[in-house]
XYZ file of N, CA and C in Angstrom:
675
model
N 122.506 123.894 163.913
C 122.992 122.535 163.731
C 123.324 122.346 162.257
N 124.517 121.853 161.950
C 124.969 121.742 160.573
C 125.523 120.354 160.290
N 125.411 119.965 159.010
C 126.090 118.765 158.568
C 127.578 119.065 158.429
N 128.379 118.044 158.249
C 129.814 118.276 158.170
C 130.397 117.530 156.973
N 131.410 118.129 156.369
C 132.160 117.537 155.264
C 131.240 117.052 154.144
N 130.257 117.882 153.797
C 129.372 117.543 152.684
C 128.230 116.620 153.032
N 128.150 116.153 154.277
C 127.047 115.287 154.679
C 125.754 116.093 154.789
N 124.642 115.407 154.607
C 123.350 116.071 154.584
C 122.529 115.733 155.829
N 121.603 116.639 156.133
C 120.639 116.419 157.205
C 119.244 116.488 156.593
N 118.435 115.497 156.882
C 117.039 115.541 156.449
C 116.188 115.893 157.659
N 115.629 117.084 157.621
C 114.825 117.551 158.743
C 113.449 116.890 158.674
N 113.077 116.155 159.723
C 111.829 115.394 159.730
C 110.727 116.055 160.549
N 111.093 116.992 161.424
C 110.095 117.666 162.247
C 110.680 118.075 163.582
N 109.915 118.860 164.339
C 110.385 119.273 165.662
C 109.206 119.771 166.486
N 109.415 119.803 167.784
C 108.389 120.335 168.684
C 108.650 121.802 169.002
N 109.727 122.365 168.436
C 110.080 123.767 168.687
C 110.136 124.509 167.350
N 110.227 125.830 167.417
C 110.319 126.633 166.201
C 111.628 126.331 165.478
N 111.577 126.289 164.145
C 112.755 125.905 163.363
C 112.775 126.681 162.057
N 113.862 126.504 161.295
C 114.047 127.282 160.068
C 113.777 126.487 158.802
N 113.717 125.173 158.895
C 113.590 124.338 157.696
C 112.178 123.768 157.578
N 111.674 123.590 156.353
C 110.379 122.932 156.174
C 110.481 121.441 156.468
N 109.366 120.840 156.784
C 109.356 119.414 157.113
C 109.803 118.563 155.934
N 110.446 117.460 156.258
C 110.839 116.451 155.275
C 111.651 117.064 154.139
N 112.632 117.877 154.515
C 113.460 118.540 153.509
C 114.929 118.280 153.818
N 115.708 118.058 152.769
C 117.133 117.798 152.941
C 117.892 119.117 152.945
N 118.651 119.354 154.001
C 119.325 120.639 154.178
C 120.755 120.411 154.654
N 121.523 121.487 154.619
C 122.878 121.443 155.169
C 122.906 121.851 156.639
N 121.898 122.645 157.040
C 121.851 123.091 158.431
C 120.412 123.388 158.824
N 120.150 123.365 160.124
C 118.831 123.670 160.670
C 119.011 124.601 161.856
N 118.279 125.705 161.857
C 118.282 126.613 163.006
C 116.977 126.431 163.770
N 117.016 126.611 165.081
C 115.818 126.459 165.896
C 115.843 127.487 167.013
N 114.706 127.662 167.640
C 114.626 128.580 168.781
C 113.570 128.070 169.748
N 113.712 128.438 171.002
C 112.715 128.113 172.012
C 112.833 129.114 173.151
N 111.768 129.219 173.907
C 111.762 130.163 175.013
C 112.632 129.651 176.160
N 113.135 130.587 176.914
C 113.975 130.219 178.052
C 113.184 129.348 179.023
N 113.770 128.226 179.376
C 113.118 127.288 180.283
C 112.363 126.179 179.579
N 112.116 126.336 178.262
C 111.388 125.306 177.515
C 112.317 124.171 177.106
N 111.690 123.042 176.790
C 112.410 121.886 176.272
C 111.658 121.327 175.073
N 112.346 120.518 174.307
C 111.708 119.892 173.160
C 112.680 118.986 172.446
N 112.402 118.731 171.175
C 113.314 117.883 170.409
C 113.207 118.208 168.924
N 114.219 117.765 168.192
C 114.247 117.866 166.735
C 114.428 116.462 166.177
N 113.619 116.118 165.198
C 113.728 114.811 164.550
C 114.484 114.980 163.239
N 115.591 114.267 163.097
C 116.394 114.385 161.880
C 116.798 113.004 161.373
N 117.190 112.992 160.130
C 117.798 111.803 159.534
C 119.121 112.266 158.935
N 120.219 111.764 159.470
C 121.553 112.191 159.041
C 122.113 111.200 158.028
N 122.693 111.739 156.959
C 123.288 110.916 155.911
C 124.809 111.051 155.980
N 125.475 109.945 156.187
C 126.934 109.923 156.226
C 127.427 109.425 154.869
N 128.034 110.317 154.116
C 128.469 109.989 152.763
C 129.875 109.401 152.805
N 129.998 108.181 152.307
C 131.287 107.501 152.250
C 131.701 107.347 150.787
N 132.952 106.968 150.533
C 133.422 106.853 149.141
C 132.562 105.936 148.276
N 132.080 104.830 148.829
C 131.329 103.871 148.023
C 129.905 103.641 148.521
N 129.495 104.349 149.535
C 128.146 104.138 150.062
C 127.714 105.340 150.897
N 126.449 105.354 151.227
C 125.892 106.387 152.101
C 125.076 105.714 153.191
N 125.385 106.017 154.424
C 124.642 105.474 155.556
C 123.696 106.538 156.097
N 122.556 106.091 156.597
C 121.564 107.022 157.138
C 121.195 106.605 158.557
N 121.055 107.597 159.427
C 120.707 107.354 160.825
C 119.639 108.357 161.251
N 118.631 107.865 161.972
C 117.539 108.724 162.433
C 117.681 108.997 163.923
N 117.378 110.249 164.315
C 117.543 110.636 165.717
C 116.407 111.551 166.163
N 116.024 111.394 167.440
C 115.269 112.415 168.154
C 116.283 113.126 169.044
N 116.655 114.344 168.690
C 117.680 115.065 169.444
C 117.039 116.035 170.428
N 117.389 115.943 171.708
C 116.802 116.862 172.696
C 117.361 118.272 172.550
N 116.485 119.259 172.694
C 116.907 120.664 172.711
C 116.370 121.288 173.994
N 117.168 122.146 174.592
C 116.764 122.788 175.837
C 117.532 124.091 176.005
N 117.171 124.811 177.027
C 117.856 126.067 177.325
C 118.961 125.783 178.336
N 120.201 126.098 177.931
C 121.334 125.925 178.837
C 122.083 127.241 178.946
N 122.249 127.685 180.153
C 122.910 128.971 180.354
C 122.052 130.088 179.811
N 122.581 130.789 178.826
C 121.841 131.912 178.252
C 121.480 131.681 176.790
N 121.423 130.409 176.348
C 121.106 130.140 174.944
C 120.536 128.733 174.764
N 119.797 128.510 173.655
C 119.292 127.165 173.353
C 120.455 126.226 173.046
N 120.229 124.941 173.297
C 121.313 123.979 173.142
C 120.757 122.670 172.585
N 121.484 122.081 171.608
C 121.146 120.760 171.076
C 122.135 119.764 171.657
N 121.606 118.756 172.303
C 122.463 117.735 172.902
C 122.671 116.616 171.884
N 123.817 116.625 171.223
C 124.101 115.632 170.190
C 124.593 114.312 170.767
N 124.815 114.266 172.053
C 125.338 113.050 172.671
C 124.261 112.276 173.426
N 123.046 112.798 173.430
C 121.959 112.125 174.146
C 120.764 111.941 173.221
N 119.933 110.993 173.556
C 118.692 110.771 172.822
C 117.535 111.366 173.606
N 116.590 111.892 172.875
C 115.414 112.476 173.522
C 114.528 111.366 174.068
N 114.113 111.502 175.300
C 113.233 110.525 175.940
C 111.856 111.154 176.103
N 110.808 110.540 175.543
C 109.465 111.119 175.642
C 109.043 111.303 177.097
N 108.412 112.427 177.410
C 107.969 112.663 178.789
C 106.749 111.832 179.176
N 106.071 111.227 178.179
C 104.890 110.410 178.460
C 105.132 109.001 177.926
N 104.923 108.020 178.772
C 105.220 106.637 178.386
C 104.266 106.100 177.323
N 103.085 106.725 177.183
C 102.117 106.242 176.195
C 102.188 107.031 174.885
N 103.184 107.884 174.757
C 103.360 108.652 173.521
C 104.742 108.344 172.957
N 104.795 107.325 172.114
C 106.065 106.880 171.548
C 106.037 107.061 170.035
N 107.121 107.563 169.502
C 107.206 107.796 168.066
C 108.304 106.974 167.427
N 108.279 106.922 166.110
C 109.304 106.195 165.359
C 109.642 106.978 164.101
N 110.893 106.849 163.666
C 111.370 107.510 162.455
C 111.874 106.470 161.472
N 111.536 106.653 160.204
C 112.180 105.860 159.166
C 112.508 106.788 157.999
N 112.913 106.214 156.892
C 113.338 107.046 155.766
C 112.211 107.932 155.252
N 110.967 107.452 155.371
C 109.840 108.155 154.772
C 109.168 109.151 155.703
N 109.446 109.085 157.005
C 108.815 110.059 157.875
C 108.692 109.615 159.317
N 107.810 110.325 160.006
C 107.584 110.132 161.435
C 106.229 109.468 161.636
N 106.118 108.627 162.667
C 104.839 107.980 162.943
C 104.637 107.811 164.440
N 103.374 107.870 164.843
C 102.994 107.618 166.232
C 101.717 106.785 166.218
N 101.474 106.078 167.306
C 100.265 105.268 167.421
C 99.342 105.869 168.471
N 98.080 106.071 168.083
C 97.070 106.598 168.999
C 95.824 105.733 168.884
N 95.439 105.113 169.967
C 94.235 104.265 170.006
C 94.233 103.216 168.898
N 95.383 102.608 168.670
C 95.474 101.531 167.690
C 95.603 101.983 166.249
N 95.621 103.275 166.004
C 95.765 103.820 164.653
C 97.147 104.456 164.520
N 97.830 104.159 163.411
C 99.135 104.745 163.148
C 98.946 106.064 162.391
N 99.408 107.144 162.977
C 99.390 108.453 162.316
C 100.796 108.713 161.794
N 100.898 108.909 160.485
C 102.208 108.963 159.851
C 102.318 110.128 158.876
N 103.544 110.614 158.711
C 103.799 111.664 157.720
C 104.211 111.065 156.379
N 104.194 109.742 156.287
C 104.534 109.056 155.044
C 103.323 109.062 154.117
N 103.435 109.799 153.027
C 102.318 109.941 152.096
C 101.910 108.604 151.482
N 102.858 107.680 151.361
C 102.558 106.385 150.746
C 101.688 105.505 151.645
N 101.566 105.867 152.916
C 100.777 105.065 153.856
C 99.350 105.569 154.029
N 98.997 106.663 153.357
C 97.724 107.322 153.677
C 96.498 106.475 153.356
N 96.603 105.568 152.377
C 95.447 104.754 152.000
C 95.510 103.341 152.579
N 96.484 103.090 153.429
C 96.623 101.751 154.000
C 95.726 101.593 155.224
N 95.237 100.383 155.401
C 94.339 100.103 156.519
C 95.062 100.300 157.849
N 94.389 100.944 158.784
C 94.955 101.155 160.109
C 95.907 102.323 160.196
N 96.014 103.115 159.101
C 96.933 104.253 159.113
C 96.214 105.518 158.659
N 96.657 106.644 159.188
C 96.115 107.943 158.817
C 97.280 108.873 158.482
N 97.116 109.602 157.395
C 98.188 110.495 156.950
C 98.078 111.858 157.633
N 99.236 112.379 158.072
C 99.336 113.712 158.666
C 100.387 114.487 157.882
N 99.999 115.606 157.303
C 100.963 116.387 156.515
C 101.861 117.246 157.401
N 101.380 117.571 158.593
C 102.129 118.441 159.502
C 102.959 117.590 160.462
N 104.225 117.357 160.101
C 105.077 116.518 160.951
C 105.356 117.182 162.298
N 105.355 118.516 162.326
C 105.601 119.204 163.596
C 104.478 118.948 164.601
N 103.269 118.726 164.090
C 102.150 118.437 164.982
C 102.378 117.121 165.719
N 102.874 116.113 165.001
C 103.171 114.837 165.653
C 104.277 115.002 166.695
N 105.257 115.840 166.364
C 106.337 116.094 167.328
C 105.795 116.782 168.581
N 104.911 117.742 168.378
C 104.320 118.440 169.524
C 103.475 117.483 170.366
N 102.825 116.527 169.703
C 102.060 115.526 170.444
C 102.993 114.668 171.297
N 104.106 114.225 170.714
C 105.063 113.409 171.460
C 105.644 114.180 172.645
N 105.833 115.492 172.456
C 106.401 116.315 173.527
C 105.362 116.707 174.569
N 104.089 116.430 174.300
C 103.037 116.768 175.254
C 102.478 118.166 175.092
N 102.796 118.830 173.974
C 102.316 120.198 173.759
C 100.896 120.244 173.198
N 100.453 119.172 172.548
C 99.074 119.076 172.058
C 98.533 117.705 172.436
N 97.210 117.575 172.458
C 96.622 116.292 172.841
C 96.307 115.438 171.614
N 95.809 114.237 171.872
C 95.520 113.295 170.790
C 94.424 113.810 169.864
N 93.475 114.564 170.422
C 92.373 115.071 169.599
C 92.880 115.998 168.494
N 93.944 116.744 168.777
C 94.502 117.639 167.761
C 95.039 116.840 166.574
N 95.680 115.712 166.867
C 96.212 114.852 165.802
C 95.073 114.211 165.021
N 94.077 113.692 165.744
C 92.939 113.054 165.076
C 92.189 114.054 164.196
N 92.000 115.262 164.713
C 91.284 116.290 163.949
C 92.042 116.657 162.680
N 93.377 116.755 162.797
C 94.190 117.096 161.623
C 94.067 116.024 160.549
N 94.067 114.755 160.971
C 93.929 113.660 160.008
C 92.551 113.682 159.357
N 91.516 113.942 160.163
C 90.150 114.005 159.636
C 89.995 115.163 158.663
N 90.588 116.304 158.994
C 90.509 117.471 158.113
C 91.163 117.189 156.763
N 92.276 116.447 156.784
C 92.939 116.103 155.525
C 92.056 115.205 154.665
N 91.396 114.238 155.320
C 90.496 113.342 154.583
C 89.340 114.140 153.984
N 88.751 115.025 154.806
C 87.633 115.840 154.325
C 88.081 116.784 153.213
N 89.289 117.331 153.361
C 89.814 118.231 152.330
C 90.027 117.483 151.015
N 90.549 116.257 151.122
C 90.776 115.461 149.919
C 89.452 115.100 149.252
N 88.456 114.736 150.066
C 87.138 114.422 149.516
C 86.519 115.656 148.872
N 86.723 116.823 149.509
C 86.194 118.071 148.950
C 86.856 118.382 147.610
N 88.164 118.135 147.512
C 88.870 118.375 146.251
C 88.340 117.459 145.151
N 88.091 116.184 145.512
C 87.534 115.253 144.532
C 86.154 115.720 144.085
N 85.361 116.189 145.065
C 84.018 116.670 144.746
C 84.085 117.889 143.829
N 85.045 118.772 144.107
C 85.212 119.966 143.273
C 85.586 119.570 141.848
N 86.483 118.584 141.718
C 86.873 118.117 140.387
C 85.673 117.530 139.643
N 84.850 116.758 140.381
C 83.648 116.190 139.763
C 82.702 117.298 139.301
N 82.525 118.317 140.159
C 81.642 119.429 139.804
C 82.193 120.205 138.613
N 83.510 120.379 138.579
C 84.121 121.080 137.448
C 83.896 120.315 136.148
N 83.982 118.971 136.220
C 83.719 118.158 135.033
C 82.263 118.292 134.604
N 81.359 118.315 135.586
C 79.940 118.482 135.255
C 79.679 119.847 134.631
N 80.350 120.865 135.174
C 80.194 122.215 134.620
C 80.679 122.252 133.174
N 81.803 121.567 132.912
C 82.310 121.499 131.540
C 81.282 120.837 130.621
N 80.679 119.731 131.119
C 79.670 119.034 130.318
C 78.460 119.934 130.071
N 78.033 120.659 131.125
C 76.887 121.559 130.976
C 77.202 122.686 129.995
N 78.407 123.231 130.102
C 78.805 124.293 129.169
C 78.823 123.778 127.733
N 79.258 122.520 127.579
C 79.270 121.921 126.247
C 77.847 121.779 125.713
N 76.929 121.320 126.599
C 75.528 121.181 126.193
C 74.914 122.538 125.855
N 75.242 123.554 126.666
C 74.724 124.893 126.402
C 75.241 125.424 125.071
N 76.513 125.142 124.790
C 77.090 125.575 123.520
C 76.390 124.887 122.352
N 76.129 123.572 122.505
C 75.425 122.835 121.459
C 74.006 123.377 121.285
N 73.359 123.706 122.426
C 72.011 124.269 122.359
C 72.019 125.597 121.607
N 73.001 126.452 121.903
C 73.106 127.743 121.212
C 73.315 127.544 119.715
N 74.110 126.534 119.360
C 74.342 126.255 117.940
C 73.049 125.807 117.257
N 72.281 124.974 117.969
C 71.008 124.502 117.403
C 70.040 125.666 117.222
N 69.955 126.538 118.246
C 69.068 127.704 118.150
C 69.498 128.614 117.006
N 70.806 128.797 116.874
C 71.323 129.650 115.793
C 70.949 129.071 114.428
N 71.136 127.752 114.273
C 70.806 127.116 112.997
C 69.310 127.205 112.716
N 68.493 127.018 113.782
C 67.047 127.112 113.605
C 66.643 128.518 113.164
N 67.202 129.534 113.841
C 66.897 130.920 113.473
C 67.352 131.221 112.049
N 68.510 130.661 111.685
C 69.018 130.869 110.329
C 68.081 130.253 109.300
N 67.597 129.036 109.597
C 66.658 128.378 108.688
C 65.358 129.167 108.577
N 64.876 129.680 109.726
C 63.646 130.470 109.705
C 63.814 131.718 108.850
N 64.971 132.362 108.974
C 65.238 133.540 108.147
C 65.248 133.168 106.666
N 65.874 132.024 106.359
C 65.908 131.577 104.961
C 64.504 131.286 104.456
N 63.694 130.600 105.309
C 62.326 130.279 104.903
C 61.493 131.543 104.702
N 61.678 132.514 105.619
C 60.937 133.774 105.477
C 61.333 134.477 104.181
N 62.635 134.483 103.904
C 63.099 135.113 102.668
C 62.530 134.430 101.439
N 62.524 133.095 101.476
C 61.973 132.357 100.344
C 60.468 132.601 100.218
N 59.766 132.618 101.365
C 58.316 132.845 101.338
C 57.999 134.222 100.772
N 58.770 135.228 101.192
C 58.544 136.588 100.667
C 58.754 136.623 99.159
N 59.783 135.930 98.707
C 60.047 135.899 97.266
C 58.916 135.202 96.521
N 58.405 134.107 97.105
C 57.305 133.375 96.465
C 56.050 134.241 96.391
N 55.761 134.957 97.506
C 54.579 135.834 97.528
C 54.727 136.950 96.502
N 55.917 137.558 96.446
C 56.149 138.623 95.458
C 55.976 138.098 94.038
N 56.517 136.913 93.807
C 56.403 136.329 92.465
C 54.948 136.024 92.131
N 54.198 135.524 93.143
C 52.783 135.200 92.915
C 51.980 136.458 92.621
N 52.255 137.525 93.380
C 51.537 138.778 93.147
C 51.850 139.327 91.757
N 53.122 139.259 91.384
C 53.510 139.728 90.044
C 52.819 138.909 88.958
N 52.791 137.597 89.171
C 52.144 136.715 88.208
C 50.650 137.007 88.117
N 50.047 137.258 89.276
C 48.612 137.550 89.306
C 48.305 138.818 88.519
N 49.137 139.833 88.735
C 48.948 141.098 88.012
C 49.124 140.885 86.515
N 50.174 140.137 86.171
C 50.430 139.880 84.754
C 49.274 139.120 84.117
N 48.765 138.127 84.828
C 47.654 137.324 84.293
C 46.417 138.188 84.094
N 46.136 139.035 85.114
C 44.970 139.917 85.004
C 45.096 140.858 83.814
N 46.310 141.423 83.701
C 46.517 142.355 82.592
C 46.360 141.649 81.245
N 46.922 140.473 81.144
C 46.813 139.733 79.883
C 45.365 139.318 79.612
N 44.647 138.951 80.662
C 43.259 138.500 80.496
C 42.370 139.621 79.985
N 42.538 140.819 80.558
C 41.712 141.949 80.142
C 42.040 142.428 78.736
N 43.201 142.135 78.240
C 43.581 142.579 76.899
C 43.202 141.583 75.807
N 42.609 140.479 76.163
C 42.161 139.537 75.135
C 40.974 140.137 74.367
N 40.894 139.955 73.010
C 39.801 140.531 72.201
C 38.415 140.091 72.672
N 38.271 138.825 72.965
C 36.947 138.334 73.377
C 36.524 138.970 74.685
N 37.508 139.138 75.608
C 37.199 139.749 76.900
C 36.830 141.205 76.709
N 37.586 141.900 75.839
C 37.292 143.312 75.580
C 35.880 143.475 75.014
N 35.496 142.611 74.033
C 34.177 142.702 73.413
C 33.090 142.454 74.444
N 33.312 141.454 75.322
C 32.314 141.136 76.339
C 32.139 142.303 77.300
N 33.236 142.945 77.667
C 33.161 144.087 78.579
C 32.409 145.251 77.929
N 32.661 145.461 76.626
C 31.948 146.533 75.917
C 30.457 146.237 75.869
N 30.097 144.966 75.611
C 28.688 144.590 75.570
C 28.026 144.837 76.918
N 28.758 144.547 77.973
C 28.209 144.768 79.318
C 27.998 146.253 79.551
N 28.986 147.064 79.159
C 28.850 148.511 79.327
C 27.653 149.037 78.514
N 27.495 148.536 77.276
C 26.412 148.997 76.418
C 25.063 148.619 77.018
N 25.028 147.425 77.591
C 23.770 146.963 78.172
C 23.368 147.848 79.344
N 24.326 148.269 80.132
C 24.021 149.143 81.259
C 23.568 150.519 80.776
N 24.173 150.989 79.662
C 23.818 152.319 79.144
C 22.401 152.302 78.580
N 22.074 151.270 77.808
C 20.748 151.180 77.224
C 19.702 150.939 78.301
């Protein structure tokens, strides 16, 4: 399926295998399905005019005709289940399940009564009856849990950064303390060496005094006598 004369196609999703990623503007979309299968492709077509651009959204039925897949551009896809109805707008695809709107519009993810679904093909498969409501609900819940997990990871990473900073500060404090201890030990050794030298000098000077020498001689003489 191709756009014509420079017009664009915005692929919004499909219930069958396709070549384009969801919510992407392309010039053409290829699809495939098994013989006997049916489904649909959701697109938004842009008609470019000299002074304006018009946009139209479609659910186009695809089926096997003859010996090849076929896109019916002249008919609209009719959901096989009356309680599974979808809608298309510029921002994406949406369906309602048990009073909750499940949408591929990222801007609606935090709005009350709405749940964001990143996989637009899943919503298409739900509309076509290929998956049940639980698959859609589970996908929405997984996205919420994944987002919460990412926030938790970011918080933990910030805490790790803070802890690493504290550990770095602790290492700096220990280094400074060890450095001071080394300086104190060096100073203490110098003081002890100086004191010992002074003690030796004092002793030597004391013994060389005349009065001390005479007293020592008198003591020696007294022991001899």
